[in-house]
Coordinates of C-alpha atoms in Angstrom, one line a residue:
G1 CA 4.5 3.5 105.0
G2 CA 7.7 5.0 103.8
D3 CA 9.8 6.6 105.9
G4 CA 11.2 8.6 102.9
N5 CA 13.8 5.9 101.8
D6 CA 12.1 3.9 99.2
I7 CA 14.0 2.6 96.4
V8 CA 11.1 2.9 93.1
L9 CA 12.8 0.3 90.8
G10 CA 11.9 0.9 87.1
I11 CA 12.4 -1.7 83.5
A12 CA 15.3 -0.3 81.3
N13 CA 14.5 0.3 77.8
R14 CA 15.0 -2.6 75.4
E15 CA 15.7 -1.9 71.7
P16 CA 13.3 -2.9 68.9
T17 CA 13.1 -6.9 67.9
N18 CA 11.7 -6.5 64.1
I19 CA 10.2 -4.3 61.2
S20 CA 7.4 -5.2 59.0
L21 CA 6.3 -3.6 56.0
T22 CA 3.2 -4.1 54.7
S23 CA 3.4 -4.7 50.9
A24 CA 7.0 -5.7 49.7
T25 CA 5.7 -5.1 45.7
L26 CA 4.9 -2.3 43.6
P27 CA 3.7 -2.5 40.1
E28 CA 5.0 -0.1 37.4
N29 CA 4.6 2.4 36.1
A30 CA 2.3 3.8 39.4
G31 CA 3.9 7.0 39.3
A32 CA 6.4 9.3 40.8
N33 CA 6.4 8.5 44.9
A34 CA 4.4 5.2 44.6
E35 CA 3.4 4.5 48.0
V36 CA 5.1 0.5 48.3
G37 CA 3.4 0.1 51.8
T38 CA 3.6 1.1 55.6
L39 CA 6.1 0.5 58.3
S40 CA 5.6 -0.8 62.3
S41 CA 7.8 -2.4 64.7
T42 CA 8.0 -5.1 66.8
D43 CA 9.3 -3.8 70.7
P44 CA 8.8 -5.5 73.6
D45 CA 8.1 -2.2 75.5
T46 CA 4.7 -1.8 75.4
G47 CA 3.8 1.8 73.6
D48 CA 7.4 3.0 72.1
T49 CA 7.4 5.3 69.6
F50 CA 9.8 4.8 66.2
T51 CA 11.3 7.0 63.6
Y52 CA 12.2 5.0 60.5
T53 CA 15.3 5.8 58.1
L54 CA 17.1 4.2 55.4
V55 CA 20.5 3.8 56.7
T56 CA 23.5 2.2 54.4
G57 CA 25.2 -0.9 55.1
T58 CA 24.2 -4.7 54.0
G59 CA 21.2 -4.5 51.4
D60 CA 21.2 -0.7 51.1
A61 CA 22.1 -0.3 47.4
D62 CA 18.4 1.0 46.3
N63 CA 18.6 3.3 49.2
A64 CA 19.0 6.5 47.0
A65 CA 15.7 5.4 45.0
F66 CA 13.4 5.7 47.7
N67 CA 11.9 7.9 50.8
I68 CA 10.0 7.7 53.9
F69 CA 6.9 10.2 53.6
S70 CA 4.7 10.9 56.6
G71 CA 6.8 8.8 59.2
N72 CA 6.1 5.0 58.3
K73 CA 4.9 5.2 54.3
L74 CA 7.9 3.7 52.5
R75 CA 7.4 5.1 49.0
L76 CA 9.7 5.3 44.9
T77 CA 11.0 8.3 44.5
A78 CA 10.4 7.7 40.6
S79 CA 7.7 5.6 39.2
A80 CA 8.8 2.4 38.8
N81 CA 9.6 0.2 35.2
Y82 CA 9.5 -3.4 35.3
E83 CA 11.8 -3.5 32.1
A84 CA 13.8 -1.4 33.6
K85 CA 14.3 -3.0 37.1
S86 CA 12.2 -5.4 38.6
S87 CA 13.6 -5.8 42.0
Y88 CA 15.5 -2.9 44.8
S89 CA 17.0 -4.2 47.9
V90 CA 16.6 -0.8 50.8
R91 CA 18.1 -1.0 54.6
I92 CA 15.8 0.3 57.3
R93 CA 16.5 1.2 60.8
S94 CA 14.0 1.3 63.4
T95 CA 14.9 4.1 66.2
D96 CA 12.2 3.7 69.3
Q97 CA 12.4 7.1 71.8
G98 CA 15.5 5.6 73.9
S99 CA 17.3 6.1 70.5
L100 CA 17.6 2.2 70.5
F101 CA 17.5 0.9 67.4
Y102 CA 16.9 -2.2 64.7
E103 CA 17.7 -2.2 61.2
K104 CA 16.5 -4.8 58.1
Q105 CA 16.9 -5.6 54.8
F106 CA 14.1 -5.6 52.5
T107 CA 13.8 -6.7 48.9
I108 CA 10.8 -4.2 46.8
N109 CA 9.7 -6.7 44.0
I110 CA 8.2 -4.3 41.0
T111 CA 5.8 -6.3 39.2
D112 CA 4.8 -6.4 35.7
V113 CA 1.9 -4.6 33.5
A114 CA 0.4 -4.7 30.1
E115 CA 1.2 -1.3 28.4
N116 CA 0.3 0.4 25.3
P117 CA 2.6 0.5 22.4
T118 CA 4.4 3.4 21.9
I119 CA 4.1 5.8 18.5
T120 CA 6.4 8.9 18.0
A121 CA 4.0 12.1 16.7
I122 CA 3.9 13.0 12.8
D123 CA 4.7 16.3 11.9
D124 CA 1.7 17.9 10.1
I125 CA 2.3 18.4 6.0
M126 CA 1.5 21.2 3.9
I127 CA 1.2 19.7 -0.4
D128 CA -0.2 21.1 -3.1
E129 CA -3.3 19.6 -5.2
D130 CA -2.3 17.0 -7.1
T131 CA 0.9 16.0 -5.4
A132 CA 1.2 13.2 -2.3
T133 CA 3.0 13.8 0.6
G134 CA 6.3 11.0 0.0
A135 CA 7.7 9.0 2.4
L136 CA 7.5 10.3 6.2
D137 CA 9.4 8.5 9.1
F138 CA 7.8 7.0 12.5
S139 CA 8.7 4.8 15.5
I140 CA 6.7 2.3 17.0
A141 CA 8.0 0.3 20.5
D142 CA 6.2 -2.2 23.4
Q143 CA 8.6 -2.7 25.7
D144 CA 6.6 -5.6 26.0
A145 CA 8.6 -8.4 25.0
G146 CA 7.1 -10.7 22.8
S147 CA 5.0 -7.8 20.8
N148 CA 3.7 -9.0 17.5
L149 CA 2.9 -4.9 16.6
T150 CA 0.9 -4.3 13.5
V151 CA 0.2 -1.0 12.5
T152 CA -3.4 1.3 10.4
A153 CA -4.1 4.3 9.0
T154 CA -6.8 5.8 8.5
S155 CA -8.5 9.2 7.1
D156 CA -11.4 11.7 8.4
N157 CA -11.9 12.7 5.2
Q158 CA -12.4 10.0 2.6
A159 CA -13.2 12.4 -0.6
L160 CA -10.0 14.1 0.3
V161 CA -8.2 11.3 1.2
P162 CA -9.6 7.2 1.0
N163 CA -8.3 4.6 2.7
A164 CA -6.4 3.3 -0.1
N165 CA -4.7 6.2 -1.4
I166 CA -2.6 5.4 2.5
I167 CA 0.7 3.7 2.2
L168 CA 2.3 1.8 5.2
G169 CA 5.9 0.9 4.9
G170 CA 8.9 -0.2 6.6
T171 CA 9.4 -3.0 9.3
G172 CA 10.5 -3.4 13.2
A173 CA 10.6 0.1 14.6
N174 CA 10.9 2.1 11.8
R175 CA 8.0 2.5 9.7
S176 CA 7.0 5.3 7.4
I177 CA 3.4 6.4 6.2
Y178 CA 2.3 8.1 2.1
V179 CA -0.1 9.5 1.7
A180 CA -1.9 10.7 -2.2
P181 CA -4.9 13.1 -2.2
V182 CA -7.9 11.9 -5.0
A183 CA -6.7 14.3 -8.0
N184 CA -7.8 17.8 -8.4
G185 CA -8.9 17.1 -4.6
F186 CA -8.5 20.3 -1.9
G187 CA -9.1 20.7 1.9
V188 CA -8.1 19.3 5.2
A189 CA -7.6 15.6 6.5
E190 CA -6.4 14.3 9.4
I191 CA -4.9 10.8 9.3
T192 CA -5.0 8.5 12.4
V193 CA -1.9 5.8 12.5
V194 CA -3.0 3.4 15.4
V195 CA -0.2 0.5 17.2
S196 CA -1.7 -2.2 18.2
D197 CA -0.1 -5.5 20.1
G198 CA -3.5 -7.5 19.9
V199 CA -5.0 -6.3 22.8
L200 CA -3.6 -2.8 23.7
T201 CA -3.1 -0.2 21.2
G202 CA -1.3 3.7 20.7
S203 CA -1.6 6.0 18.2
T204 CA -1.4 9.8 16.5
S205 CA -2.7 12.3 14.7
Y206 CA -1.5 14.3 11.9
T207 CA -3.3 16.6 8.9
V208 CA -2.6 17.1 5.7
T209 CA -3.2 20.7 4.7
V210 CA -4.0 20.3 0.2
N211 CA -3.9 23.8 -1.1
S212 CA -6.1 24.5 -4.0
V213 CA -4.1 25.0 -7.3
N214 CA -6.0 26.1 -10.7
D215 CA -5.8 23.2 -13.1
E216 CA -5.1 24.7 -17.1
P217 CA -8.0 24.5 -19.2
V218 CA -8.1 21.6 -21.8
V219 CA -8.6 20.4 -25.6
V220 CA -11.3 18.6 -25.6
G221 CA -10.8 16.1 -29.0
G222 CA -9.7 18.4 -30.9
I223 CA -11.6 21.3 -32.9
P224 CA -12.6 19.7 -36.7
D225 CA -11.5 20.8 -39.9
V226 CA -14.0 22.7 -41.7
T227 CA -14.6 22.4 -45.2
L228 CA -17.6 25.0 -47.2
V229 CA -18.7 24.3 -50.8
A230 CA -20.6 26.4 -52.9
S231 CA -24.3 25.2 -52.1
D232 CA -23.4 25.5 -48.1
R233 CA -21.0 28.5 -47.5
T234 CA -22.3 29.1 -43.7
T235 CA -21.8 26.5 -40.5
S236 CA -21.1 27.3 -36.5
L237 CA -19.1 26.0 -33.7
N238 CA -19.8 25.3 -30.0
L239 CA -16.4 26.2 -29.1
E240 CA -17.6 25.8 -25.4
T241 CA -17.8 21.4 -27.1
Y242 CA -13.8 21.5 -27.8
F243 CA -12.5 22.5 -24.1
S244 CA -13.2 21.7 -20.4
D245 CA -11.8 23.1 -17.2
I246 CA -11.8 21.6 -13.7
E247 CA -12.2 24.7 -11.9
T248 CA -14.2 26.7 -14.6
A249 CA -17.2 25.4 -16.7
S250 CA -16.9 25.6 -20.5
S251 CA -19.1 28.0 -20.7
A252 CA -18.0 30.7 -18.4
M253 CA -14.3 30.6 -20.1
T254 CA -13.1 33.1 -22.4
Y255 CA -12.3 32.3 -26.0
T256 CA -10.4 34.4 -28.1
V257 CA -10.4 33.3 -32.5
T258 CA -7.5 34.6 -34.2
P259 CA -7.9 35.8 -37.2
A260 CA -9.8 38.8 -36.7
P261 CA -13.3 38.3 -37.9
G262 CA -13.3 40.2 -41.4
A263 CA -9.9 37.9 -42.9
P264 CA -9.9 37.9 -46.9
F265 CA -12.7 35.4 -48.0
H266 CA -14.3 34.7 -45.2
N267 CA -16.5 36.4 -42.4
L268 CA -16.2 35.0 -38.3
S269 CA -18.9 36.7 -36.3
R270 CA -19.8 35.7 -32.2
T271 CA -23.0 34.5 -30.7
G272 CA -22.1 34.1 -27.2
N273 CA -19.4 30.9 -27.2
T274 CA -20.9 30.4 -30.8
L275 CA -18.4 30.9 -33.4
N276 CA -20.2 31.2 -36.8
I277 CA -18.2 31.6 -40.2
A278 CA -19.7 32.9 -43.1
A279 CA -17.1 31.9 -46.6
T280 CA -17.3 34.5 -49.0
A281 CA -14.3 33.4 -51.6
P282 CA -12.7 30.0 -52.1
G283 CA -10.0 29.6 -50.1
E284 CA -8.2 28.2 -47.2
V285 CA -6.8 30.1 -43.8
V286 CA -5.8 27.9 -40.0
I287 CA -8.0 29.9 -37.2
T288 CA -6.6 29.8 -33.6
V289 CA -9.2 29.5 -30.7
T290 CA -7.9 30.0 -27.4
A291 CA -9.9 29.3 -23.8
Q292 CA -9.0 31.6 -20.8
D293 CA -10.6 30.3 -17.6
A294 CA -11.1 32.7 -14.7
D295 CA -8.0 32.3 -13.2
T296 CA -6.4 33.4 -16.5
A297 CA -4.6 29.7 -17.5
T298 CA -5.1 29.6 -21.2
V299 CA -5.0 26.5 -24.0
T300 CA -5.3 26.9 -27.7
D301 CA -6.4 24.7 -30.7
S302 CA -6.1 25.3 -34.4
F303 CA -8.3 24.5 -37.8
T304 CA -8.3 24.6 -41.0
L305 CA -11.4 26.7 -43.0
R306 CA -11.4 25.0 -46.5
V307 CA -13.7 27.1 -49.2
K308 CA -14.0 24.9 -51.9
H309 CA -14.4 26.6 -55.6
V310 CA -17.7 26.3 -57.6
P311 CA -16.7 23.3 -60.9
E312 CA -17.2 25.3 -63.8
I313 CA -18.2 24.4 -67.5
A314 CA -14.9 24.1 -69.8
G315 CA -15.5 25.4 -72.8
T316 CA -18.9 25.7 -74.1
G317 CA -20.1 22.5 -72.6
I318 CA -20.7 19.4 -74.0
P319 CA -22.2 19.7 -77.7
D320 CA -25.4 18.1 -78.8
T321 CA -24.9 15.1 -81.0
L322 CA -27.7 13.7 -83.5
L323 CA -27.1 10.3 -83.9
S324 CA -28.3 7.8 -86.8
P325 CA -30.8 4.9 -85.8
A326 CA -28.0 2.8 -86.8
S327 CA -25.7 4.2 -84.5
T328 CA -24.4 1.6 -81.9
G329 CA -23.5 4.9 -79.7
L330 CA -21.0 7.7 -79.0
D331 CA -18.7 7.5 -75.9
I332 CA -18.8 11.6 -74.2
I333 CA -15.3 12.0 -72.0
L334 CA -17.1 14.2 -69.3
G335 CA -14.0 15.0 -67.8
N336 CA -13.0 17.0 -70.7
Y337 CA -16.0 19.1 -70.4
F338 CA -16.2 20.8 -66.5
L339 CA -12.7 21.7 -64.3
D340 CA -12.4 22.4 -60.6
Q341 CA -9.7 25.0 -59.5
D342 CA -9.2 22.3 -56.3
S343 CA -8.3 19.6 -58.1
D344 CA -11.2 17.3 -56.5
A345 CA -12.6 14.3 -58.2
L346 CA -16.0 15.1 -59.5
T347 CA -18.8 13.3 -59.3
Y348 CA -21.2 13.4 -62.1
T349 CA -24.9 13.3 -62.5
I350 CA -26.7 12.4 -65.3
A351 CA -30.5 13.3 -66.2
N352 CA -32.5 13.4 -69.3
N353 CA -36.4 14.8 -70.1

């Protein structure tokens, strides 16, 4: 037994001899505070605990880009971008509970990851019917070197904007898109633009809103001139035949005729959209018809109404003629016995009993 003067010998604390990191690589785009690996220490003293810090010294160039979380997790504070920086250098100290430490430099390598091409946003646009958008600019890019980018565009409303009416332009990073809706079309179409590197894609969408605009009525073929003669001094015209409108049916348009019914030498009347003409005396007049659609847009067309005089017998007419059996014939100039106030060429028909 001891006598109270025993001496107890202890082993002095010894510093750590190495620091290990479970992984020294990190894929790009892993996000903020992505974990690189877990730190551990080698120490001849069993049971020691360690504190890890980023310290100045050889190899500390990128210390500021990292943080140590939960005691021993090395993290990259901002998301890595291989194309901007492919490796980092940090210096880490491991300190044991006795304040002895060991320092080591680590190189953290960033691995490249295939990335989707990018495309800038295109603003929604509103245009009027029967117009086009003009060229809208956008940009494309791909961080992966050597990419050959292609651009395509589609419409979700083929009736308003067929794919064939979408025109892509530009080269390299600077591109443009031009959209021409169909004639007289209106509504909304969503245009999706896709950029591809052959494997991965990026896309953006925007809407083209086409406002309805009233189209004026148009004349179809034109109203023909009308000529009436003594044997047929009445006729009719269906006005719907000569006018058309995109939004308003011909039968629903309003028609106005001038001069008004009852003008000299003729009488005009209406049966619905049919214009009835009854000539009362020879003469000539220009008649104008105005067609108005449901939105009060108008168009006019004119035609000439001519009423011919009845040919007349000049004087007492063709005299009776007596020919002898020996006569060789008799010439009668018919034009001497008929008159036409319109100076029209006359056609003669001869009959005998």
